[in-house]
Short mmCIF file of C-alpha atoms in Angstrom, two decimals:
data_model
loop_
_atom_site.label_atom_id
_atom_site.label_comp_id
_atom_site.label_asym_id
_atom_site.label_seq_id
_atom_site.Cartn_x
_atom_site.Cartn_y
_atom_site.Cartn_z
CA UNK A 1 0.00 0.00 0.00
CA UNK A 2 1.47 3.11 -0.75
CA UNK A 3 2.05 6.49 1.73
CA UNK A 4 -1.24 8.07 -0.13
CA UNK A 5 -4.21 6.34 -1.00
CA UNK A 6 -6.57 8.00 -3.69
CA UNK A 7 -9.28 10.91 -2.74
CA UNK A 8 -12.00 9.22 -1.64
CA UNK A 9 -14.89 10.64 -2.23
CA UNK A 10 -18.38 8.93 -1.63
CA UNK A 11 -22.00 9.66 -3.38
CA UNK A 12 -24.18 8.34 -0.83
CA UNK A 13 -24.42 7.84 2.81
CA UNK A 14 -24.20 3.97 2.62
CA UNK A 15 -20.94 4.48 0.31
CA UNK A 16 -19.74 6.65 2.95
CA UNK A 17 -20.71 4.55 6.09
CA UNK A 18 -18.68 1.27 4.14
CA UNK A 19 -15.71 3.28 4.02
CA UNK A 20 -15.82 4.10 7.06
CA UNK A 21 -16.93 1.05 8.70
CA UNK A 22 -13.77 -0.67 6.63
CA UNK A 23 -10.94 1.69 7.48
CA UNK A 24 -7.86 0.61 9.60
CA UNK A 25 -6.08 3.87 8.43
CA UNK A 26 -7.15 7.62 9.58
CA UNK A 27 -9.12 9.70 7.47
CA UNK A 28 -9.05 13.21 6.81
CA UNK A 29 -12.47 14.68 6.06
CA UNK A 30 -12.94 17.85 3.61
CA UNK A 31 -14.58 19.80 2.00
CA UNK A 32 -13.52 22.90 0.28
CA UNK A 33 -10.81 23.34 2.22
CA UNK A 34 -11.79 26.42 3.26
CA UNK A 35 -11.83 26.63 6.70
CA UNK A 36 -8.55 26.09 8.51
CA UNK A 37 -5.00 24.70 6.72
CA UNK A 38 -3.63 21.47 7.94
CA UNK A 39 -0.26 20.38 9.36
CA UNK A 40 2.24 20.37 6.25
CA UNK A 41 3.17 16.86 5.23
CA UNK A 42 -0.80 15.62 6.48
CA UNK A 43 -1.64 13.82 3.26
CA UNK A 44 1.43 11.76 3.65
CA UNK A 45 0.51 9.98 6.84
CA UNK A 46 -3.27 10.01 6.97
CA UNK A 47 -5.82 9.54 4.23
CA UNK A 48 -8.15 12.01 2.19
CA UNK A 49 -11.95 11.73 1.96
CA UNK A 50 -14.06 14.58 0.43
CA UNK A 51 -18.05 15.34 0.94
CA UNK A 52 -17.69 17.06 -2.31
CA UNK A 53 -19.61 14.75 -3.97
CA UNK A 54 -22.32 14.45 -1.06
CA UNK A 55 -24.02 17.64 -3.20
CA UNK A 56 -27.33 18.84 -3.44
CA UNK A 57 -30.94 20.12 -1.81
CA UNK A 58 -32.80 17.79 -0.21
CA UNK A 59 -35.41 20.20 0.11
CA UNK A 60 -35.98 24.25 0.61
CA UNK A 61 -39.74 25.24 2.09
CA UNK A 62 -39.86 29.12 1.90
CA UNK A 63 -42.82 29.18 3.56
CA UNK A 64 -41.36 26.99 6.62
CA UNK A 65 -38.11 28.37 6.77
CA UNK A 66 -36.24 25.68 6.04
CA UNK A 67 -34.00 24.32 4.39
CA UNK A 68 -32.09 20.30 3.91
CA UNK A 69 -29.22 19.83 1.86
CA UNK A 70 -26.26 17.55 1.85
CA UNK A 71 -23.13 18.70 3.52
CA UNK A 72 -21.15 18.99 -0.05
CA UNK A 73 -23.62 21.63 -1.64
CA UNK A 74 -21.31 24.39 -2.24
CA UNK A 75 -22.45 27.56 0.21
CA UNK A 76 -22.67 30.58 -2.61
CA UNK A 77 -25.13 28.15 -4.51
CA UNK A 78 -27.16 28.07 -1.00
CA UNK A 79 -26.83 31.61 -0.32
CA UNK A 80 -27.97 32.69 -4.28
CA UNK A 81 -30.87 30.37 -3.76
CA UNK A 82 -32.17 31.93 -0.48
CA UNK A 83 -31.85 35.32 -1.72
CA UNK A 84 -33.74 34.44 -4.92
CA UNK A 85 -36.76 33.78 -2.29
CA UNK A 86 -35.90 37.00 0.22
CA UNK A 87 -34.35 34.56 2.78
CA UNK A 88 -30.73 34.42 4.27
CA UNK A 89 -28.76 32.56 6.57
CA UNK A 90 -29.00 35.05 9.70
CA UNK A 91 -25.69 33.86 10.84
CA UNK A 92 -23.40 35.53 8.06
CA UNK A 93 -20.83 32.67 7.69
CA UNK A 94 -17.18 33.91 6.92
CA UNK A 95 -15.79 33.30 3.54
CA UNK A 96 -12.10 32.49 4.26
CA UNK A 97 -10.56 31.69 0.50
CA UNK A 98 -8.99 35.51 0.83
CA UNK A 99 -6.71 35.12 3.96
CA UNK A 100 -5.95 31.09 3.26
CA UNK A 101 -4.98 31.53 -0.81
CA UNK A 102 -7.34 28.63 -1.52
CA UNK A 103 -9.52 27.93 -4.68
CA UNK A 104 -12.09 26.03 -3.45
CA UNK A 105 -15.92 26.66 -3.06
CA UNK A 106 -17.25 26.78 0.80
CA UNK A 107 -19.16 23.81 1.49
CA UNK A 108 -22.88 23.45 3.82
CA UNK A 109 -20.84 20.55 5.26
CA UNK A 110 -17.80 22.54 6.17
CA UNK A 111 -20.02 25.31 7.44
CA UNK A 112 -21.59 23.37 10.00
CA UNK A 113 -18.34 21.76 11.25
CA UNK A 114 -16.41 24.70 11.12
CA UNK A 115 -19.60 26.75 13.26
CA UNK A 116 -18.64 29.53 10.95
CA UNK A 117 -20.23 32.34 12.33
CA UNK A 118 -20.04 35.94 11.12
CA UNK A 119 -20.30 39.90 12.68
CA UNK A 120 -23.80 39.24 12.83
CA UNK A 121 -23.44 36.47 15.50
CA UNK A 122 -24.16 39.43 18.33
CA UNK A 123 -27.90 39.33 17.09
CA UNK A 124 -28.37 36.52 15.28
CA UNK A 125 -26.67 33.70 17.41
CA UNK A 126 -24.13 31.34 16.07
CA UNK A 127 -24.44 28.50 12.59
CA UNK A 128 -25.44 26.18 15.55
CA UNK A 129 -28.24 28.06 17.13
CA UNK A 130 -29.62 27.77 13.49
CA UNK A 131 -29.40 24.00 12.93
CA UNK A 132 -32.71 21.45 13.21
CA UNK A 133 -31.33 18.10 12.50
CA UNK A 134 -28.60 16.44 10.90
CA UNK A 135 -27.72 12.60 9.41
CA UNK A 136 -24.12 11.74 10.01
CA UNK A 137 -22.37 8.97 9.83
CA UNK A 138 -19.88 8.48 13.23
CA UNK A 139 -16.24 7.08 13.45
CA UNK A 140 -17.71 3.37 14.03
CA UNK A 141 -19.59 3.65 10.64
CA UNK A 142 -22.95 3.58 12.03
CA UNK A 143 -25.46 5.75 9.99
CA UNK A 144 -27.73 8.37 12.91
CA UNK A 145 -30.16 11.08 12.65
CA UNK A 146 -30.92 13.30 15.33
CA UNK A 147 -33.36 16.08 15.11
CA UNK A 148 -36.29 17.23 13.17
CA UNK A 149 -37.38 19.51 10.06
CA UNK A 150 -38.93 22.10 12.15
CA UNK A 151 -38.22 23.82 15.10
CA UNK A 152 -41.61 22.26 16.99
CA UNK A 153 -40.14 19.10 16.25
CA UNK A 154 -36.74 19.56 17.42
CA UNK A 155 -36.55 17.25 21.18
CA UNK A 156 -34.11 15.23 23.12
CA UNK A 157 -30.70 15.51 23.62
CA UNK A 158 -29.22 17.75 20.33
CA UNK A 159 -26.03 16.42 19.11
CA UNK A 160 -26.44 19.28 16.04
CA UNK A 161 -25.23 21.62 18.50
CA UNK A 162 -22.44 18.90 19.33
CA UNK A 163 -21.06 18.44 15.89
CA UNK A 164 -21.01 22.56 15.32
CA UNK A 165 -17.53 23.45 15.72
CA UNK A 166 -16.20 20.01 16.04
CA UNK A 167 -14.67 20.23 12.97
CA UNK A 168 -15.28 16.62 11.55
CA UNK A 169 -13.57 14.59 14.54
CA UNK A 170 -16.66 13.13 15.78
CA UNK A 171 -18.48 12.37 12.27
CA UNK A 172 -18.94 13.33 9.06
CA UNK A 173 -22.21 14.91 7.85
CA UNK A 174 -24.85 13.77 5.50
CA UNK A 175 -27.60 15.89 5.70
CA UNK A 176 -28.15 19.10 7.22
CA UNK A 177 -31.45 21.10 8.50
CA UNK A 178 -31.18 24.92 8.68
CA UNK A 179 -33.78 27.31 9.78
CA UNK A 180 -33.47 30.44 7.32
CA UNK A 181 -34.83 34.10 8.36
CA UNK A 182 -35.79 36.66 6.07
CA UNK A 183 -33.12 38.65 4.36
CA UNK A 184 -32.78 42.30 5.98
CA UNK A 185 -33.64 44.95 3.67
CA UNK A 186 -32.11 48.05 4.84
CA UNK A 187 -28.40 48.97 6.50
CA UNK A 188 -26.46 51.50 7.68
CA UNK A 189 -23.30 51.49 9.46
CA UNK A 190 -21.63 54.69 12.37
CA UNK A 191 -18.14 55.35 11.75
CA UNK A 192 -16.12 56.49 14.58
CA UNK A 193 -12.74 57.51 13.30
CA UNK A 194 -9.55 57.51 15.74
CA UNK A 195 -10.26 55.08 18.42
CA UNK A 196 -8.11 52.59 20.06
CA UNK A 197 -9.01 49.31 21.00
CA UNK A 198 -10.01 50.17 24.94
CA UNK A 199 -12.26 52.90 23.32
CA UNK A 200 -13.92 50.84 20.89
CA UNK A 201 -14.86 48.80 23.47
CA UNK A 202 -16.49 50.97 25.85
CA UNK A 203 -18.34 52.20 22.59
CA UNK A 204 -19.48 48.18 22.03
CA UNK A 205 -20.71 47.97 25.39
CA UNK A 206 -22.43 50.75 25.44
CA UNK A 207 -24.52 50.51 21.92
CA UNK A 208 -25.19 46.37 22.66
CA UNK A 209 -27.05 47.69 26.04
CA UNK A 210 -29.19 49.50 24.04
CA UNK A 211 -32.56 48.30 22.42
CA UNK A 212 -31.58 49.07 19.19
CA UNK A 213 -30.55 45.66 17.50
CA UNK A 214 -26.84 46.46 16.26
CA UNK A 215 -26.10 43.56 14.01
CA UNK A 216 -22.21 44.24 14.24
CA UNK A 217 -19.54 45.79 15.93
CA UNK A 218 -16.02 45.62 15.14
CA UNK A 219 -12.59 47.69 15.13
CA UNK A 220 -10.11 47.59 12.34
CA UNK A 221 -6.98 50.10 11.63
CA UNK A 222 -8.15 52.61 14.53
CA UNK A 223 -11.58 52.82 13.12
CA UNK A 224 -14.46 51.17 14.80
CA UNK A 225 -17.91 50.10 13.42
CA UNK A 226 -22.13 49.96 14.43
CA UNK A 227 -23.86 48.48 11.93
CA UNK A 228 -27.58 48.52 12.37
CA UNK A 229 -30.14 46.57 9.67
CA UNK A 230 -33.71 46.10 9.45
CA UNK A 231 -36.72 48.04 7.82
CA UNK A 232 -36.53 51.36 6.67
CA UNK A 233 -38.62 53.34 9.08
CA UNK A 234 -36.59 50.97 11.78
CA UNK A 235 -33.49 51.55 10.55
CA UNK A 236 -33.88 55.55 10.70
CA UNK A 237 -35.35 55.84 14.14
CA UNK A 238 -32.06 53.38 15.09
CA UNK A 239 -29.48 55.67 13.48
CA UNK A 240 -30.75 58.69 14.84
CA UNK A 241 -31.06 57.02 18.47
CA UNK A 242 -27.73 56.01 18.30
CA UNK A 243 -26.48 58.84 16.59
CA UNK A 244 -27.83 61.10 19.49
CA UNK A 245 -26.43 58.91 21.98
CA UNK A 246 -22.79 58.41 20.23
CA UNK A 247 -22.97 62.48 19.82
CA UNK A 248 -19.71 62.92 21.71
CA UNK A 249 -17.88 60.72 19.20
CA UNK A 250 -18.87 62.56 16.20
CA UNK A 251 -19.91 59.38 13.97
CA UNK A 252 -20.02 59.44 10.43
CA UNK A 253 -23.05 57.37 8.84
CA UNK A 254 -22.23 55.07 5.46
CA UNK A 255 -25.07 53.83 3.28
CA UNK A 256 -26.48 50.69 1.93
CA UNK A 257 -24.25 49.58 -0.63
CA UNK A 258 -20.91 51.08 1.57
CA UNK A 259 -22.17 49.12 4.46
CA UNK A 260 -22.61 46.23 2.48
CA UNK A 261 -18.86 46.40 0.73
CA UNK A 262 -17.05 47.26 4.50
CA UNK A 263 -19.12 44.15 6.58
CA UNK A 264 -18.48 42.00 3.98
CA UNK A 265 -14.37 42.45 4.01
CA UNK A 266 -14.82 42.62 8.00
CA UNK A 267 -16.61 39.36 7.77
CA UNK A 268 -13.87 38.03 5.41
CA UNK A 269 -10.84 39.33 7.23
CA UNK A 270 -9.81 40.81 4.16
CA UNK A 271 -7.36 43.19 6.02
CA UNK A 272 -4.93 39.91 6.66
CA UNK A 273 -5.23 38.91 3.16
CA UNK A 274 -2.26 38.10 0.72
CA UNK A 275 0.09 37.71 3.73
CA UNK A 276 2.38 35.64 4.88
CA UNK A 277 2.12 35.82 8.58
CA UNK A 278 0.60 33.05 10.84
CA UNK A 279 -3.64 34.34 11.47
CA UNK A 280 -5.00 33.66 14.04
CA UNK A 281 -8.64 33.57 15.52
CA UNK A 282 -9.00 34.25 19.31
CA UNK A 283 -11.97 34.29 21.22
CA UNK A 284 -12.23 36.53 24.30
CA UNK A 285 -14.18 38.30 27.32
CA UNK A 286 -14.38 41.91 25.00
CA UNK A 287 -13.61 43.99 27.93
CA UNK A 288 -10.06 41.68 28.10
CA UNK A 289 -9.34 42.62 23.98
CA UNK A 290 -7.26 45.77 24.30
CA UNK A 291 -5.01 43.93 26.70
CA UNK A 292 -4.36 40.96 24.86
CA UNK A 293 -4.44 43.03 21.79
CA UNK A 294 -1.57 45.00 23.32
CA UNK A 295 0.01 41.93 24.51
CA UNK A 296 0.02 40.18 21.14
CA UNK A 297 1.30 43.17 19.52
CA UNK A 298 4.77 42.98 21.16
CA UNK A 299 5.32 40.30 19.65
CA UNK A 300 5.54 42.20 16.33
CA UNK A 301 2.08 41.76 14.59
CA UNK A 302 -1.27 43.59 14.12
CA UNK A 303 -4.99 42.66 15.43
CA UNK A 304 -8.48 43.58 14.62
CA UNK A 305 -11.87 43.25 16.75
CA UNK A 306 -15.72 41.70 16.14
CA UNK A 307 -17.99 40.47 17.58
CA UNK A 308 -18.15 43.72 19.94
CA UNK A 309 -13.89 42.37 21.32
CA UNK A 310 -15.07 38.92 21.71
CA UNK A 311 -13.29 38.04 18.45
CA UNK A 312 -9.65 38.53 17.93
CA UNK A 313 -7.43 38.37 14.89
CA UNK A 314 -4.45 38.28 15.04
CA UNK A 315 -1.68 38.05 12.25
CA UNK A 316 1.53 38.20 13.02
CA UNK A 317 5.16 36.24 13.97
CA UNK A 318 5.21 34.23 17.55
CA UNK A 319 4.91 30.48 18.06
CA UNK A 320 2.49 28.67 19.15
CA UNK A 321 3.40 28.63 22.89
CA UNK A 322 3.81 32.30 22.94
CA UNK A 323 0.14 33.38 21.25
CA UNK A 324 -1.57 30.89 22.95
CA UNK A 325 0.65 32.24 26.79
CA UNK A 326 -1.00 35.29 25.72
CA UNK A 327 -4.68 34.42 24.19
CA UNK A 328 -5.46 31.01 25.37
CA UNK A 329 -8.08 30.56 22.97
CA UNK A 330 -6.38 30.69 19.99
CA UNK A 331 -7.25 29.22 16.54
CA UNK A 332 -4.09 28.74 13.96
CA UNK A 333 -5.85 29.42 10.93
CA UNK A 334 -3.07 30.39 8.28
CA UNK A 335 -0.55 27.97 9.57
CA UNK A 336 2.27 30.18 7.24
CA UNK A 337 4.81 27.78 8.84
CA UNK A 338 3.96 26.67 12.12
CA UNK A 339 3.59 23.21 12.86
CA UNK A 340 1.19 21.60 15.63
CA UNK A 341 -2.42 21.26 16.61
CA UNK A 342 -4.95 24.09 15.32
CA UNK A 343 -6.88 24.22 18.18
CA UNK A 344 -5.20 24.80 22.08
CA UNK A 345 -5.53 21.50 23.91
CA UNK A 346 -8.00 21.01 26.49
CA UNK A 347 -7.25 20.70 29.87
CA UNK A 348 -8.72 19.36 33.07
CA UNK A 349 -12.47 18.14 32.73
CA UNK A 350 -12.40 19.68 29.04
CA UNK A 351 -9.92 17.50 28.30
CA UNK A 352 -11.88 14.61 29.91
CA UNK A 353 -15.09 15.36 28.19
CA UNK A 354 -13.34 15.33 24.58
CA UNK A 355 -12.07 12.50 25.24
CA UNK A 356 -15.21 11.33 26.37
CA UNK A 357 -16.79 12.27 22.86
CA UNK A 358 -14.18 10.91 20.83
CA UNK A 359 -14.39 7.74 22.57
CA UNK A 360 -18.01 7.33 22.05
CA UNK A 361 -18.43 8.74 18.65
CA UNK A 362 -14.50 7.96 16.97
CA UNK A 363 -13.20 5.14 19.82
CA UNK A 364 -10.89 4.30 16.84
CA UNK A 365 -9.52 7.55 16.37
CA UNK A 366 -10.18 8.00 12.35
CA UNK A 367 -11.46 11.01 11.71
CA UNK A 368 -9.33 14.29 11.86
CA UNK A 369 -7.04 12.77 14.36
CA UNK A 370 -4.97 16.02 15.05
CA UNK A 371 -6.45 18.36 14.67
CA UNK A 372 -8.16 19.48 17.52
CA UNK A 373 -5.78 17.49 20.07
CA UNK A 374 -2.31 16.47 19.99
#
């Protein structure tokens, strides 16, 4: 046998649960590739399987809300299709092709197991406050469903929320139910020119207390960001409620289609594209941000804020140890050199509980082994 086996890539979920009830060797489970970069030299020692081929809506109900489709259906084809009926995934996931230099397309699958969640995640929740049910197929082979097709029908214990953000070490998806929410029609966004990171802050904290639904708040280059979306009439009473209140900090207000272009390059990290610095993703307590910001930029780099300073990014030189001494929840996601687990390793009853979960789901250890543990 040689180092590398062929991409596998299954067209069912019985194809799928054979392969995996067969293997002996580890898998590594893809999709566009989008997401997060492996350890160099992965392919040699573990082997490929894609969900590319696992493509297509199950079945899209407008009128309900929701939406099934198999984890391989590329997102923008998802996305062009809910717009087409007024509808959106409320969660804004991250396109991340810019700062990783890849080619391929987003996938539903990748989506869900990456819990890629964009600026609007202060309002709307997170990809997995979003998901009804899914069909996966577990590290033993074994073919489950959990879940329903509408919210009503949604009981038990939710292991949708479980695979979110596990990043295919548990299982790999089949099929995935999403609850869509009508597309916003209106946005505007308060610019509040030259403001450090401790400022922005207090600013964050004091527009989320308010009633007036900001849908994102983020810092980049000294400049930090309200964006507010809705209706028209709601969206103008907003703006001027928040402009009144903001007074001191003499906001400027951008439009529609400017507020469209800057949230989607925030959302995208655009600012860390087409460089060759390690990126990182860090969550954090906002009113802890400037610190660590401050922190991380000794060690030579630069960092921008969402999520109102519970998101971090931070591009820049330092190992592994050093960013992770400083932000302890640190995601590599541009690797640009550095070797090692993406994820920090779990200590203490975390530590336990994964292993708990991996045990249960993946006792043999096949899928992503890795990745999110040493």
């Amino acid at each position: 046998m040689s180092a590398v086996q062929d991409l596998l890539a299954p067209t069912t979920e019985a194809e799928l649960a054979a392969i995996i009830a067969d293997r002996r060797r580890p898998l590594r489970i893809i999709g566009g590739g989008t997401r997060v970069q492996l350890p160099p030299g992965d392919d040699m020692m573990i082997d490929r399987l894609t969900t590319t081929r696992l493509s297509g809506v199950v079945t899209y109900s407008p009128g309900e809300m929701t939406l099934i489709a198999r984890p391989g259906t590329p997102l923008p084809e998802i996305e062009a299709m809910l717009a087409a009926e007024g509808q959106a995934l409320a969660f804004e996931p991250p396109d991340l092709r810019g700062v990783l230099g890849g080619h391929g397309a987003p996938t539903l699958g990748g989506m869900v197991a990456a819990n890629a969640s964009g600026p609007r995640r202060l309002m709307a929740g997170a990809c997995r406050d979003h998901l009804l049910g899914v069909r996966f197929v577990d590290g033993r082979g074994r073919v489950i469903k959990n879940g329903g097709r509408v919210m009503k029908n949604v009981t038990g214990l939710d292991l949708s929320k479980l695979l979110a953000g596990s990043y295919g070490t548990l299982a790999v998806l089949t099929e995935i139910v999403l609850k869509t929410l009508p597309h916003l029609p209106a946005r505007a966004t308060l610019v509040f020119a030259d403001m450090n990171r401790a400022q922005a802050v207090r600013l964050f904290s004091t527009a989320l207390a308010t009633p007036f639904d900001v849908t994102g708040a983020a810092w980049r280059d000294g400049t930090a960001y309200l964006r507010i979306e809705g209706l028209e009439k709601q969206l103008i009473y907003r703006r001027d409620r928040l402009l009144a209140l903001l007074a001191a900090h003499a906001p400027q207000v951008l439009d529609d289609a400017a507020t469209t272009a800057l949230w989607r390059g925030l959302r995208d990290v655009t600012n860390f594209a087409g460089s060759d610095a390690p990126l990182w993703r860090i969550l954090a307590k906002p009113t802890d941000a400037p610190a660590i910001c401050t922190a991380l930029h000794a060690l030579g780099g630069a960092t921008s804020l969402d999520w109102g300073g519970g998101l971090i990014w931070y591009a820049g030189p330092g190992s592994a140890a050093q960013v992770r001494a400083l932000a302890p929840h640190a995601t590599l996601i541009r690797r640009a050199g550095l070797t090692g687990p993406a994820f920090p390793p779990q200590t203490g009853p975390l530590a336990r509980l994964q292993s708990g979960l991996r045990q249960t789901f993946d006792p043999a250890g096949l899928l992503n082994p890795g990745l999110m543990d040493a």
